[in-house]
């Protein structure tokens, strides 16, 4: 079910013009420490490459 | 249409007399020319008020849900064995029955709680489009005859073909006949043009991301947060909407641009596999926000990814309530 929600969310974000690539979704088990590190490393790299988000960001003050 | 109207009134009268329904939700003539408004018929003699024509806009499933919820709440303090069922009769076209199927799938009420009077539908008039078509003139009087709308306006007499001013959702409707019904009135309506239903979405997808974002921003800037879309939507039935929740507060209530975008985005996204494209939100929007462009995309995704059309069959489960290991798209999953 979560996968269906994320599949549609990512597609819809892309559709309205927000970078859907920021939506990163995967499964990691509590026993997969190594994979967890890899996922986070990869995700951080991806987000850094995209730069700061400036859409749908609320500026307070 | 006349014939259907007569039969509809007879049927409504019969259901009320035989106590098969306690109230019939239908449409009556509106107070403004060329409009129809939802009405609640409780007495058999009032049934003659009912109308059925191309001006019946609102999706009545919303009121079905409202009435049943109200009744259920009023029964809360009654002993279980003394609780009564209140059967709601409703005049329903294709999209109304689809919305009710969604309610039934989501266990909002039982099939026995509703008595569906099915009517064939050949689309409704988009009031805003009509106004644009006649150059913004005020309609003083009007009638629909033989596929033509004849109007007396502040700018002289005008005639517009019905086909030209049908709402977008009706012109490409796939389900214009009721899917479930207890009583069916009239014969099935001819199909509309469902092959073209995703044309608008496909054209929008072809644009660049910045263009799409610019369009979204421009449309959402029109929104004044009146929540009419939510009030009219049969799928928006949460007792407390996320907009009004204060602990936690999901979205600000002011007129901040981002808050509006977030509100609209979230409301739209809640419609995955639940939007039946009845066009009620678009019809009630006082600012003319192009909500359909975004809602239709959700419908397209739901069909392309999961092969599901919202409320198209009683046997289906809600698409986001299940998954299919072998056929669901998996390319969005991140695997480093």
mmCIF file of C-alpha atoms in Angstrom:
data_model
loop_
_atom_site.group_PDB
_atom_site.id
_atom_site.type_symbol
_atom_site.label_atom_id
_atom_site.label_comp_id
_atom_site.label_asym_id
_atom_site.label_seq_id
_atom_site.Cartn_x
_atom_site.Cartn_y
_atom_site.Cartn_z
ATOM 1 C CA UNK A 1 0.000 0.000 0.000
ATOM 2 C CA UNK A 2 2.788 2.401 0.906
ATOM 3 C CA UNK A 3 4.376 1.655 -2.434
ATOM 4 C CA UNK A 4 1.239 2.622 -4.273
ATOM 5 C CA UNK A 5 1.021 5.859 -2.336
ATOM 6 C CA UNK A 6 4.634 6.731 -3.068
ATOM 7 C CA UNK A 7 4.384 5.785 -6.728
ATOM 8 C CA UNK A 8 1.471 8.151 -7.222
ATOM 9 C CA UNK A 9 2.901 10.875 -4.974
ATOM 10 C CA UNK A 10 6.177 10.961 -6.865
ATOM 11 C CA UNK A 11 4.412 11.063 -10.195
ATOM 12 C CA UNK A 12 2.039 13.798 -9.015
ATOM 13 C CA UNK A 13 4.844 15.945 -7.577
ATOM 14 C CA UNK A 14 6.612 15.752 -10.917
ATOM 15 C CA UNK A 15 3.379 16.644 -12.665
ATOM 16 C CA UNK A 16 2.809 19.871 -10.748
ATOM 17 C CA UNK A 17 6.432 20.821 -11.306
ATOM 18 C CA UNK A 18 8.009 20.085 -7.941
ATOM 19 C CA UNK A 19 11.075 17.872 -8.281
ATOM 20 C CA UNK A 20 9.646 14.462 -7.548
ATOM 21 C CA UNK A 21 13.207 13.122 -7.439
ATOM 22 C CA UNK A 22 13.352 14.398 -3.905
ATOM 23 C CA UNK A 23 10.907 11.680 -2.980
ATOM 24 C CA UNK A 24 13.078 8.721 -2.169
ATOM 25 C CA UNK A 25 11.450 5.532 -1.110
ATOM 26 C CA UNK A 26 12.865 2.139 -0.320
ATOM 27 C CA UNK A 27 12.728 -0.693 2.156
ATOM 28 C CA UNK A 28 15.456 -1.341 4.690
ATOM 29 C CA UNK A 29 15.288 -3.976 7.368
ATOM 30 C CA UNK A 30 16.544 -3.297 10.893
ATOM 31 C CA UNK A 31 19.151 -6.012 10.304
ATOM 32 C CA UNK A 32 20.553 -4.420 7.160
ATOM 33 C CA UNK A 33 22.906 -1.856 8.685
ATOM 34 C CA UNK A 34 25.146 -1.852 5.679
ATOM 35 C CA UNK A 35 22.350 -1.249 3.235
ATOM 36 C CA UNK A 36 20.956 1.481 5.467
ATOM 37 C CA UNK A 37 24.262 3.324 5.299
ATOM 38 C CA UNK A 38 24.313 2.968 1.523
ATOM 39 C CA UNK A 39 20.770 4.243 1.160
ATOM 40 C CA UNK A 40 21.421 7.299 3.270
ATOM 41 C CA UNK A 41 24.680 8.008 1.483
ATOM 42 C CA UNK A 42 23.033 7.719 -1.903
ATOM 43 C CA UNK A 43 20.035 9.797 -0.858
ATOM 44 C CA UNK A 44 22.223 12.562 0.547
ATOM 45 C CA UNK A 45 24.255 12.668 -2.644
ATOM 46 C CA UNK A 46 21.142 12.855 -4.772
ATOM 47 C CA UNK A 47 19.659 15.666 -2.716
ATOM 48 C CA UNK A 48 22.916 17.601 -2.634
ATOM 49 C CA UNK A 49 23.115 17.388 -6.398
ATOM 50 C CA UNK A 50 19.611 18.845 -6.662
ATOM 51 C CA UNK A 51 20.475 21.790 -4.423
ATOM 52 C CA UNK A 52 18.152 23.510 -1.993
ATOM 53 C CA UNK A 53 14.406 23.140 -2.526
ATOM 54 C CA UNK A 54 12.647 26.386 -3.308
ATOM 55 C CA UNK A 55 9.168 25.238 -4.213
ATOM 56 C CA UNK A 56 6.379 24.997 -1.650
ATOM 57 C CA UNK A 57 8.729 26.358 0.987
ATOM 58 C CA UNK A 58 7.148 28.703 3.468
ATOM 59 C CA UNK A 59 9.258 31.694 4.468
ATOM 60 C CA UNK A 60 8.355 32.889 7.929
ATOM 61 C CA UNK A 61 9.105 36.411 9.087
ATOM 62 C CA UNK B 1 -35.885 14.562 -20.850
ATOM 63 C CA UNK B 2 -39.516 15.468 -20.131
ATOM 64 C CA UNK B 3 -40.382 11.821 -20.120
ATOM 65 C CA UNK B 4 -37.608 11.011 -17.662
ATOM 66 C CA UNK B 5 -38.692 13.854 -15.414
ATOM 67 C CA UNK B 6 -42.277 12.574 -15.268
ATOM 68 C CA UNK B 7 -41.146 9.048 -14.523
ATOM 69 C CA UNK B 8 -38.698 10.323 -11.951
ATOM 70 C CA UNK B 9 -41.433 12.188 -10.084
ATOM 71 C CA UNK B 10 -43.710 9.150 -10.156
ATOM 72 C CA UNK B 11 -40.937 6.931 -8.899
ATOM 73 C CA UNK B 12 -39.987 9.350 -6.120
ATOM 74 C CA UNK B 13 -43.628 9.608 -5.068
ATOM 75 C CA UNK B 14 -43.972 5.834 -5.031
ATOM 76 C CA UNK B 15 -40.828 5.334 -2.938
ATOM 77 C CA UNK B 16 -41.987 7.891 -0.392
ATOM 78 C CA UNK B 17 -45.523 6.490 -0.230
ATOM 79 C CA UNK B 18 -44.305 2.922 0.143
ATOM 80 C CA UNK B 19 -41.855 4.145 2.800
ATOM 81 C CA UNK B 20 -38.978 2.633 0.864
ATOM 82 C CA UNK B 21 -37.103 5.877 1.360
ATOM 83 C CA UNK B 22 -37.554 8.576 3.958
ATOM 84 C CA UNK B 23 -36.103 11.344 1.896
ATOM 85 C CA UNK B 24 -35.309 11.711 -1.767
ATOM 86 C CA UNK B 25 -32.354 13.832 -2.696
ATOM 87 C CA UNK B 26 -32.781 15.290 -6.137
ATOM 88 C CA UNK B 27 -32.648 18.528 -8.064
ATOM 89 C CA UNK B 28 -35.215 21.282 -8.263
ATOM 90 C CA UNK B 29 -35.380 24.383 -10.385
ATOM 91 C CA UNK B 30 -32.881 26.937 -9.143
ATOM 92 C CA UNK B 31 -33.735 30.487 -8.158
ATOM 93 C CA UNK B 32 -31.599 31.888 -10.963
ATOM 94 C CA UNK B 33 -32.504 31.251 -14.601
ATOM 95 C CA UNK B 34 -30.859 28.209 -16.165
ATOM 96 C CA UNK B 35 -29.840 26.632 -12.890
ATOM 97 C CA UNK B 36 -30.892 23.613 -10.872
ATOM 98 C CA UNK B 37 -30.227 23.195 -7.197
ATOM 99 C CA UNK B 38 -30.171 20.139 -4.934
ATOM 100 C CA UNK B 39 -33.337 19.577 -2.929
ATOM 101 C CA UNK B 40 -34.597 17.199 -0.270
ATOM 102 C CA UNK B 41 -38.062 15.732 -0.773
ATOM 103 C CA UNK B 42 -39.741 14.233 2.292
ATOM 104 C CA UNK B 43 -43.427 14.406 1.363
ATOM 105 C CA UNK B 44 -44.916 12.574 -1.650
ATOM 106 C CA UNK B 45 -46.743 15.691 -2.823
ATOM 107 C CA UNK B 46 -43.464 17.598 -3.026
ATOM 108 C CA UNK B 47 -42.072 15.125 -5.555
ATOM 109 C CA UNK B 48 -43.385 17.242 -8.420
ATOM 110 C CA UNK B 49 -40.630 19.726 -7.692
ATOM 111 C CA UNK B 50 -38.018 17.316 -8.982
ATOM 112 C CA UNK B 51 -36.322 18.095 -12.255
ATOM 113 C CA UNK B 52 -33.779 16.279 -14.366
ATOM 114 C CA UNK B 53 -32.005 18.188 -17.122
ATOM 115 C CA UNK B 54 -28.615 19.392 -18.271
ATOM 116 C CA UNK B 55 -28.438 21.982 -15.523
ATOM 117 C CA UNK B 56 -28.176 19.503 -12.657
ATOM 118 C CA UNK B 57 -24.581 20.047 -11.662
ATOM 119 C CA UNK B 58 -23.782 18.978 -8.124
ATOM 120 C CA UNK B 59 -22.839 15.456 -7.181
ATOM 121 C CA UNK B 60 -25.566 14.394 -4.759
ATOM 122 C CA UNK B 61 -23.506 11.633 -3.163
ATOM 123 C CA UNK B 62 -22.134 14.333 -0.876
ATOM 124 C CA UNK B 63 -25.572 14.849 0.663
ATOM 125 C CA UNK B 64 -26.161 11.116 0.950
ATOM 126 C CA UNK B 65 -23.053 10.851 3.085
ATOM 127 C CA UNK B 66 -23.983 13.942 5.101
ATOM 128 C CA UNK B 67 -27.508 12.707 5.861
ATOM 129 C CA UNK B 68 -26.433 9.203 6.792
ATOM 130 C CA UNK B 69 -23.661 10.482 9.051
ATOM 131 C CA UNK B 70 -26.091 12.872 10.684
ATOM 132 C CA UNK B 71 -28.567 10.072 11.245
ATOM 133 C CA UNK B 72 -25.913 7.744 12.627
ATOM 134 C CA UNK B 73 -24.770 10.407 15.058
ATOM 135 C CA UNK B 74 -28.329 10.945 16.215
ATOM 136 C CA UNK B 75 -28.620 7.195 16.912
ATOM 137 C CA UNK B 76 -25.498 7.010 19.022
ATOM 138 C CA UNK B 77 -27.327 7.330 22.319
ATOM 139 C CA UNK B 78 -30.105 4.932 21.311
ATOM 140 C CA UNK B 79 -29.922 1.327 22.488
ATOM 141 C CA UNK B 80 -28.512 -0.871 19.706
ATOM 142 C CA UNK B 81 -31.716 -2.911 19.458
ATOM 143 C CA UNK B 82 -33.825 0.236 19.077
ATOM 144 C CA UNK B 83 -31.739 1.809 16.370
ATOM 145 C CA UNK B 84 -33.527 2.537 13.148
ATOM 146 C CA UNK B 85 -32.279 2.540 9.632
ATOM 147 C CA UNK B 86 -32.976 5.623 7.607
ATOM 148 C CA UNK B 87 -33.058 4.939 3.908
ATOM 149 C CA UNK B 88 -31.971 7.806 1.728
ATOM 150 C CA UNK B 89 -33.265 7.906 -1.807
ATOM 151 C CA UNK B 90 -31.105 9.658 -4.319
ATOM 152 C CA UNK B 91 -31.402 10.659 -7.935
ATOM 153 C CA UNK B 92 -28.111 9.431 -9.304
ATOM 154 C CA UNK B 93 -26.290 9.602 -12.590
ATOM 155 C CA UNK B 94 -23.046 7.805 -13.418
ATOM 156 C CA UNK B 95 -20.671 9.902 -11.346
ATOM 157 C CA UNK B 96 -23.016 10.010 -8.346
ATOM 158 C CA UNK B 97 -23.210 6.223 -8.272
ATOM 159 C CA UNK B 98 -19.424 6.012 -8.598
ATOM 160 C CA UNK B 99 -19.033 8.281 -5.594
ATOM 161 C CA UNK B 100 -21.442 6.115 -3.648
ATOM 162 C CA UNK B 101 -19.480 3.010 -4.617
ATOM 163 C CA UNK B 102 -16.413 4.697 -3.150
ATOM 164 C CA UNK B 103 -18.359 5.398 0.048
ATOM 165 C CA UNK B 104 -19.443 1.775 0.155
ATOM 166 C CA UNK B 105 -15.920 0.508 -0.480
ATOM 167 C CA UNK B 106 -14.698 2.733 2.317
ATOM 168 C CA UNK B 107 -17.431 1.333 4.587
ATOM 169 C CA UNK B 108 -19.139 4.648 5.158
ATOM 170 C CA UNK B 109 -22.597 3.122 5.025
ATOM 171 C CA UNK B 110 -24.284 0.003 3.795
ATOM 172 C CA UNK B 111 -25.936 -0.653 0.494
ATOM 173 C CA UNK B 112 -29.312 -0.956 2.256
ATOM 174 C CA UNK B 113 -28.997 2.600 3.546
ATOM 175 C CA UNK B 114 -29.450 4.032 0.097
ATOM 176 C CA UNK B 115 -32.119 3.642 -2.525
ATOM 177 C CA UNK B 116 -30.681 4.688 -5.859
ATOM 178 C CA UNK B 117 -32.911 6.061 -8.588
ATOM 179 C CA UNK B 118 -30.630 5.817 -11.605
ATOM 180 C CA UNK B 119 -30.975 8.330 -14.400
ATOM 181 C CA UNK B 120 -29.075 8.462 -17.686
ATOM 182 C CA UNK B 121 -26.963 11.556 -18.134
ATOM 183 C CA UNK B 122 -25.797 13.377 -21.222
ATOM 184 C CA UNK B 123 -23.698 15.944 -19.444
ATOM 185 C CA UNK B 124 -24.313 19.199 -17.654
ATOM 186 C CA UNK B 125 -23.767 22.777 -18.658
ATOM 187 C CA UNK B 126 -20.645 24.463 -17.388
ATOM 188 C CA UNK B 127 -22.124 27.688 -16.032
ATOM 189 C CA UNK B 128 -18.875 29.637 -16.191
ATOM 190 C CA UNK B 129 -18.190 28.475 -19.738
ATOM 191 C CA UNK B 130 -21.685 29.504 -20.797
ATOM 192 C CA UNK B 131 -21.201 32.950 -19.339
ATOM 193 C CA UNK B 132 -17.954 33.345 -21.276
ATOM 194 C CA UNK B 133 -19.620 32.062 -24.442
ATOM 195 C CA UNK B 134 -22.306 34.745 -24.352
ATOM 196 C CA UNK B 135 -19.772 37.466 -23.676
ATOM 197 C CA UNK B 136 -20.447 37.893 -19.979
ATOM 198 C CA UNK B 137 -24.048 39.019 -20.436
ATOM 199 C CA UNK B 138 -26.558 38.381 -17.636
ATOM 200 C CA UNK B 139 -29.047 35.620 -18.326
ATOM 201 C CA UNK B 140 -32.586 36.787 -17.675
ATOM 202 C CA UNK B 141 -34.445 33.720 -18.828
ATOM 203 C CA UNK B 142 -33.610 30.557 -20.662
ATOM 204 C CA UNK B 143 -34.609 27.067 -21.675
ATOM 205 C CA UNK B 144 -32.970 24.007 -23.166
ATOM 206 C CA UNK B 145 -34.669 22.542 -26.213
ATOM 207 C CA UNK B 146 -33.425 19.979 -28.680
ATOM 208 C CA UNK B 147 -29.751 20.359 -27.862
ATOM 209 C CA UNK B 148 -29.916 24.165 -27.959
ATOM 210 C CA UNK B 149 -29.924 26.622 -25.099
ATOM 211 C CA UNK B 150 -32.157 29.562 -25.825
ATOM 212 C CA UNK B 151 -31.576 32.544 -23.628
ATOM 213 C CA UNK B 152 -32.900 35.993 -23.072
ATOM 214 C CA UNK B 153 -29.920 37.991 -21.876
ATOM 215 C CA UNK B 154 -29.125 41.566 -20.987
ATOM 216 C CA UNK B 155 -27.446 41.625 -24.394
ATOM 217 C CA UNK B 156 -30.417 40.396 -26.455
ATOM 218 C CA UNK B 157 -31.599 36.911 -27.370
ATOM 219 C CA UNK B 158 -28.936 34.258 -27.765
ATOM 220 C CA UNK B 159 -28.778 30.615 -28.769
ATOM 221 C CA UNK B 160 -25.901 28.331 -27.908
ATOM 222 C CA UNK B 161 -25.515 24.670 -28.805
ATOM 223 C CA UNK B 162 -25.565 22.501 -25.696
ATOM 224 C CA UNK B 163 -22.558 20.504 -26.913
ATOM 225 C CA UNK B 164 -20.351 23.605 -26.919
ATOM 226 C CA UNK B 165 -20.919 24.466 -23.290
ATOM 227 C CA UNK B 166 -20.858 21.039 -21.664
ATOM 228 C CA UNK B 167 -18.485 20.796 -18.722
ATOM 229 C CA UNK B 168 -15.062 19.341 -19.599
ATOM 230 C CA UNK B 169 -15.620 16.329 -17.412
ATOM 231 C CA UNK B 170 -18.919 15.538 -19.164
ATOM 232 C CA UNK B 171 -17.634 15.829 -22.711
ATOM 233 C CA UNK B 172 -15.130 13.032 -22.089
ATOM 234 C CA UNK B 173 -17.178 11.058 -19.557
ATOM 235 C CA UNK B 174 -16.775 7.291 -19.586
ATOM 236 C CA UNK B 175 -19.514 6.401 -17.103
ATOM 237 C CA UNK B 176 -22.536 8.534 -17.910
ATOM 238 C CA UNK B 177 -24.969 5.794 -16.944
ATOM 239 C CA UNK B 178 -25.473 4.610 -13.363
ATOM 240 C CA UNK B 179 -23.293 1.670 -12.369
ATOM 241 C CA UNK B 180 -25.527 0.524 -9.541
ATOM 242 C CA UNK B 181 -29.191 1.362 -9.124
ATOM 243 C CA UNK B 182 -32.334 0.092 -7.460
ATOM 244 C CA UNK B 183 -34.654 1.697 -9.949
ATOM 245 C CA UNK B 184 -33.495 2.726 -13.390
ATOM 246 C CA UNK B 185 -35.372 5.427 -15.211
ATOM 247 C CA UNK B 186 -35.237 5.818 -18.972
ATOM 248 C CA UNK B 187 -32.904 4.012 -21.330
ATOM 249 C CA UNK B 188 -29.135 4.247 -21.268
ATOM 250 C CA UNK B 189 -27.665 7.487 -22.537
ATOM 251 C CA UNK B 190 -25.395 7.354 -25.596
ATOM 252 C CA UNK B 191 -21.675 7.298 -24.785
ATOM 253 C CA UNK B 192 -19.709 10.548 -24.694
ATOM 254 C CA UNK B 193 -16.136 10.752 -25.933
ATOM 255 C CA UNK B 194 -14.024 8.878 -23.361
ATOM 256 C CA UNK B 195 -11.097 8.328 -25.736
ATOM 257 C CA UNK B 196 -10.151 11.957 -25.378
ATOM 258 C CA UNK B 197 -10.253 11.963 -21.584
ATOM 259 C CA UNK B 198 -6.502 12.207 -21.007
ATOM 260 C CA UNK B 199 -5.681 14.567 -23.877
ATOM 261 C CA UNK B 200 -5.426 17.551 -21.596
ATOM 262 C CA UNK B 201 -3.204 15.689 -19.150
ATOM 263 C CA UNK B 202 -0.944 14.402 -21.918
ATOM 264 C CA UNK B 203 -0.521 17.901 -23.308
ATOM 265 C CA UNK B 204 0.351 19.212 -19.847
ATOM 266 C CA UNK B 205 2.831 16.398 -19.216
ATOM 267 C CA UNK B 206 4.657 17.302 -22.405
ATOM 268 C CA UNK B 207 5.497 20.750 -21.043
ATOM 269 C CA UNK B 208 8.726 21.428 -19.176
ATOM 270 C CA UNK B 209 8.861 21.215 -15.407
ATOM 271 C CA UNK B 210 9.212 24.980 -14.997
ATOM 272 C CA UNK B 211 6.226 25.619 -17.237
ATOM 273 C CA UNK B 212 4.165 23.164 -15.219
ATOM 274 C CA UNK B 213 5.223 24.755 -11.964
ATOM 275 C CA UNK B 214 4.410 28.196 -13.326
ATOM 276 C CA UNK B 215 0.947 27.001 -14.300
ATOM 277 C CA UNK B 216 0.371 25.404 -10.900
ATOM 278 C CA UNK B 217 1.498 28.576 -9.139
ATOM 279 C CA UNK B 218 -0.700 30.771 -11.303
ATOM 280 C CA UNK B 219 -3.763 28.603 -10.782
ATOM 281 C CA UNK B 220 -3.255 28.304 -7.043
ATOM 282 C CA UNK B 221 -2.719 32.042 -6.712
ATOM 283 C CA UNK B 222 -6.363 32.427 -7.722
ATOM 284 C CA UNK B 223 -7.495 30.271 -4.800
ATOM 285 C CA UNK B 224 -8.890 32.203 -1.868
ATOM 286 C CA UNK B 225 -9.239 29.207 0.455
ATOM 287 C CA UNK B 226 -13.018 29.277 0.648
ATOM 288 C CA UNK B 227 -12.981 25.444 0.800
ATOM 289 C CA UNK B 228 -15.931 25.219 -1.575
ATOM 290 C CA UNK B 229 -14.165 22.448 -3.507
ATOM 291 C CA UNK B 230 -13.838 20.424 -0.342
ATOM 292 C CA UNK B 231 -17.434 21.039 0.706
ATOM 293 C CA UNK B 232 -18.748 19.965 -2.685
ATOM 294 C CA UNK B 233 -16.544 16.909 -3.057
ATOM 295 C CA UNK B 234 -18.259 13.614 -2.157
ATOM 296 C CA UNK B 235 -14.896 12.028 -1.408
ATOM 297 C CA UNK B 236 -14.011 14.763 1.102
ATOM 298 C CA UNK B 237 -15.970 13.559 4.086
ATOM 299 C CA UNK B 238 -13.486 13.569 6.985
ATOM 300 C CA UNK B 239 -15.165 14.842 10.167
ATOM 301 C CA UNK B 240 -12.143 17.069 10.709
ATOM 302 C CA UNK B 241 -10.302 18.092 7.597
ATOM 303 C CA UNK B 242 -6.508 18.398 7.825
ATOM 304 C CA UNK B 243 -6.944 22.083 7.042
ATOM 305 C CA UNK B 244 -8.812 22.694 10.262
ATOM 306 C CA UNK B 245 -6.694 20.499 12.461
ATOM 307 C CA UNK B 246 -4.615 22.499 14.871
ATOM 308 C CA UNK B 247 -2.718 19.759 16.669
ATOM 309 C CA UNK B 248 -0.636 19.343 14.643
ATOM 310 C CA UNK B 249 -1.343 22.151 12.271
ATOM 311 C CA UNK B 250 -0.587 20.697 8.863
ATOM 312 C CA UNK B 251 -1.104 23.839 6.905
ATOM 313 C CA UNK B 252 -1.395 27.533 7.780
ATOM 314 C CA UNK B 253 -4.805 29.151 7.491
ATOM 315 C CA UNK B 254 -3.751 32.527 6.150
ATOM 316 C CA UNK B 255 -3.393 33.681 2.596
ATOM 317 C CA UNK B 256 0.256 32.733 2.345
ATOM 318 C CA UNK B 257 1.028 31.505 -1.165
ATOM 319 C CA UNK B 258 2.774 28.373 0.030
ATOM 320 C CA UNK B 259 -0.021 27.471 2.426
ATOM 321 C CA UNK B 260 -2.518 27.657 -0.407
ATOM 322 C CA UNK B 261 -0.335 25.509 -2.610
ATOM 323 C CA UNK B 262 0.116 22.966 0.147
ATOM 324 C CA UNK B 263 -3.601 22.921 0.916
ATOM 325 C CA UNK B 264 -4.518 22.390 -2.718
ATOM 326 C CA UNK B 265 -1.778 19.867 -3.302
ATOM 327 C CA UNK B 266 -2.800 17.820 -0.310
ATOM 328 C CA UNK B 267 -6.476 17.931 -1.081
ATOM 329 C CA UNK B 268 -5.788 16.943 -4.665
ATOM 330 C CA UNK B 269 -3.479 14.154 -3.650
ATOM 331 C CA UNK B 270 -6.095 12.710 -1.299
ATOM 332 C CA UNK B 271 -8.123 12.007 -4.416
ATOM 333 C CA UNK B 272 -5.925 9.244 -5.835
ATOM 334 C CA UNK B 273 -8.310 6.492 -6.845
ATOM 335 C CA UNK B 274 -11.173 8.426 -5.267
ATOM 336 C CA UNK B 275 -11.868 11.209 -7.733
ATOM 337 C CA UNK B 276 -14.709 10.255 -10.053
ATOM 338 C CA UNK B 277 -14.310 13.363 -12.194
ATOM 339 C CA UNK B 278 -17.808 14.595 -11.421
ATOM 340 C CA UNK B 279 -16.636 18.167 -11.795
ATOM 341 C CA UNK B 280 -18.424 19.409 -8.676
ATOM 342 C CA UNK B 281 -15.297 21.100 -7.315
ATOM 343 C CA UNK B 282 -14.681 22.874 -10.588
ATOM 344 C CA UNK B 283 -18.319 23.916 -10.843
ATOM 345 C CA UNK B 284 -18.448 25.443 -7.352
ATOM 346 C CA UNK B 285 -15.065 27.171 -7.456
ATOM 347 C CA UNK B 286 -15.795 30.901 -7.390
ATOM 348 C CA UNK B 287 -12.322 31.753 -8.685
ATOM 349 C CA UNK B 288 -12.255 29.314 -11.593
ATOM 350 C CA UNK B 289 -9.166 27.395 -10.504
ATOM 351 C CA UNK B 290 -8.326 24.678 -13.021
ATOM 352 C CA UNK B 291 -8.510 21.792 -10.569
ATOM 353 C CA UNK B 292 -9.425 19.248 -13.169
ATOM 354 C CA UNK B 293 -6.070 19.386 -14.888
ATOM 355 C CA UNK B 294 -4.492 18.014 -11.733
ATOM 356 C CA UNK B 295 -7.262 15.664 -10.657
ATOM 357 C CA UNK B 296 -7.348 13.995 -14.030
ATOM 358 C CA UNK B 297 -3.652 13.193 -13.731
ATOM 359 C CA UNK B 298 -4.339 11.258 -10.535
ATOM 360 C CA UNK B 299 -7.051 9.363 -12.337
ATOM 361 C CA UNK B 300 -4.679 8.621 -15.215
ATOM 362 C CA UNK B 301 -1.907 7.432 -12.904
ATOM 363 C CA UNK B 302 -4.296 5.257 -10.983
ATOM 364 C CA UNK B 303 -5.425 3.622 -14.172
ATOM 365 C CA UNK B 304 -1.979 3.282 -15.702
ATOM 366 C CA UNK B 305 -0.238 2.037 -12.587
ATOM 367 C CA UNK B 306 -2.952 -0.089 -11.008
ATOM 368 C CA UNK B 307 -5.550 -0.589 -13.733
ATOM 369 C CA UNK B 308 -8.221 0.917 -11.520
ATOM 370 C CA UNK B 309 -10.889 3.449 -12.314
ATOM 371 C CA UNK B 310 -12.350 5.006 -9.192
ATOM 372 C CA UNK B 311 -15.728 3.611 -8.225
ATOM 373 C CA UNK B 312 -16.210 1.712 -11.453
ATOM 374 C CA UNK B 313 -17.143 -1.583 -9.833
ATOM 375 C CA UNK B 314 -18.620 -2.739 -6.551
ATOM 376 C CA UNK B 315 -16.241 -5.715 -6.359
ATOM 377 C CA UNK B 316 -13.056 -3.655 -6.452
ATOM 378 C CA UNK B 317 -11.170 -2.651 -3.362
ATOM 379 C CA UNK B 318 -9.913 0.917 -3.061
ATOM 380 C CA UNK B 319 -6.690 0.995 -5.133
ATOM 381 C CA UNK B 320 -4.620 2.419 -2.306
ATOM 382 C CA UNK B 321 -5.951 -0.225 0.060
ATOM 383 C CA UNK B 322 -4.260 -3.131 -1.670
ATOM 384 C CA UNK B 323 -1.245 -3.949 -3.787
ATOM 385 C CA UNK B 324 -0.288 -6.316 -6.523
ATOM 386 C CA UNK B 325 3.220 -7.659 -6.129
ATOM 387 C CA UNK B 326 3.651 -8.724 -9.719
ATOM 388 C CA UNK B 327 2.042 -5.947 -11.703
ATOM 389 C CA UNK B 328 2.613 -2.772 -9.688
ATOM 390 C CA UNK B 329 5.165 -0.354 -11.008
ATOM 391 C CA UNK B 330 8.439 -0.623 -9.078
ATOM 392 C CA UNK B 331 10.686 1.921 -10.758
ATOM 393 C CA UNK B 332 10.132 4.550 -8.080
ATOM 394 C CA UNK B 333 11.777 2.410 -5.418
ATOM 395 C CA UNK B 334 15.275 3.625 -4.597
ATOM 396 C CA UNK B 335 17.902 0.915 -4.751
ATOM 397 C CA UNK B 336 21.446 2.202 -4.364
#
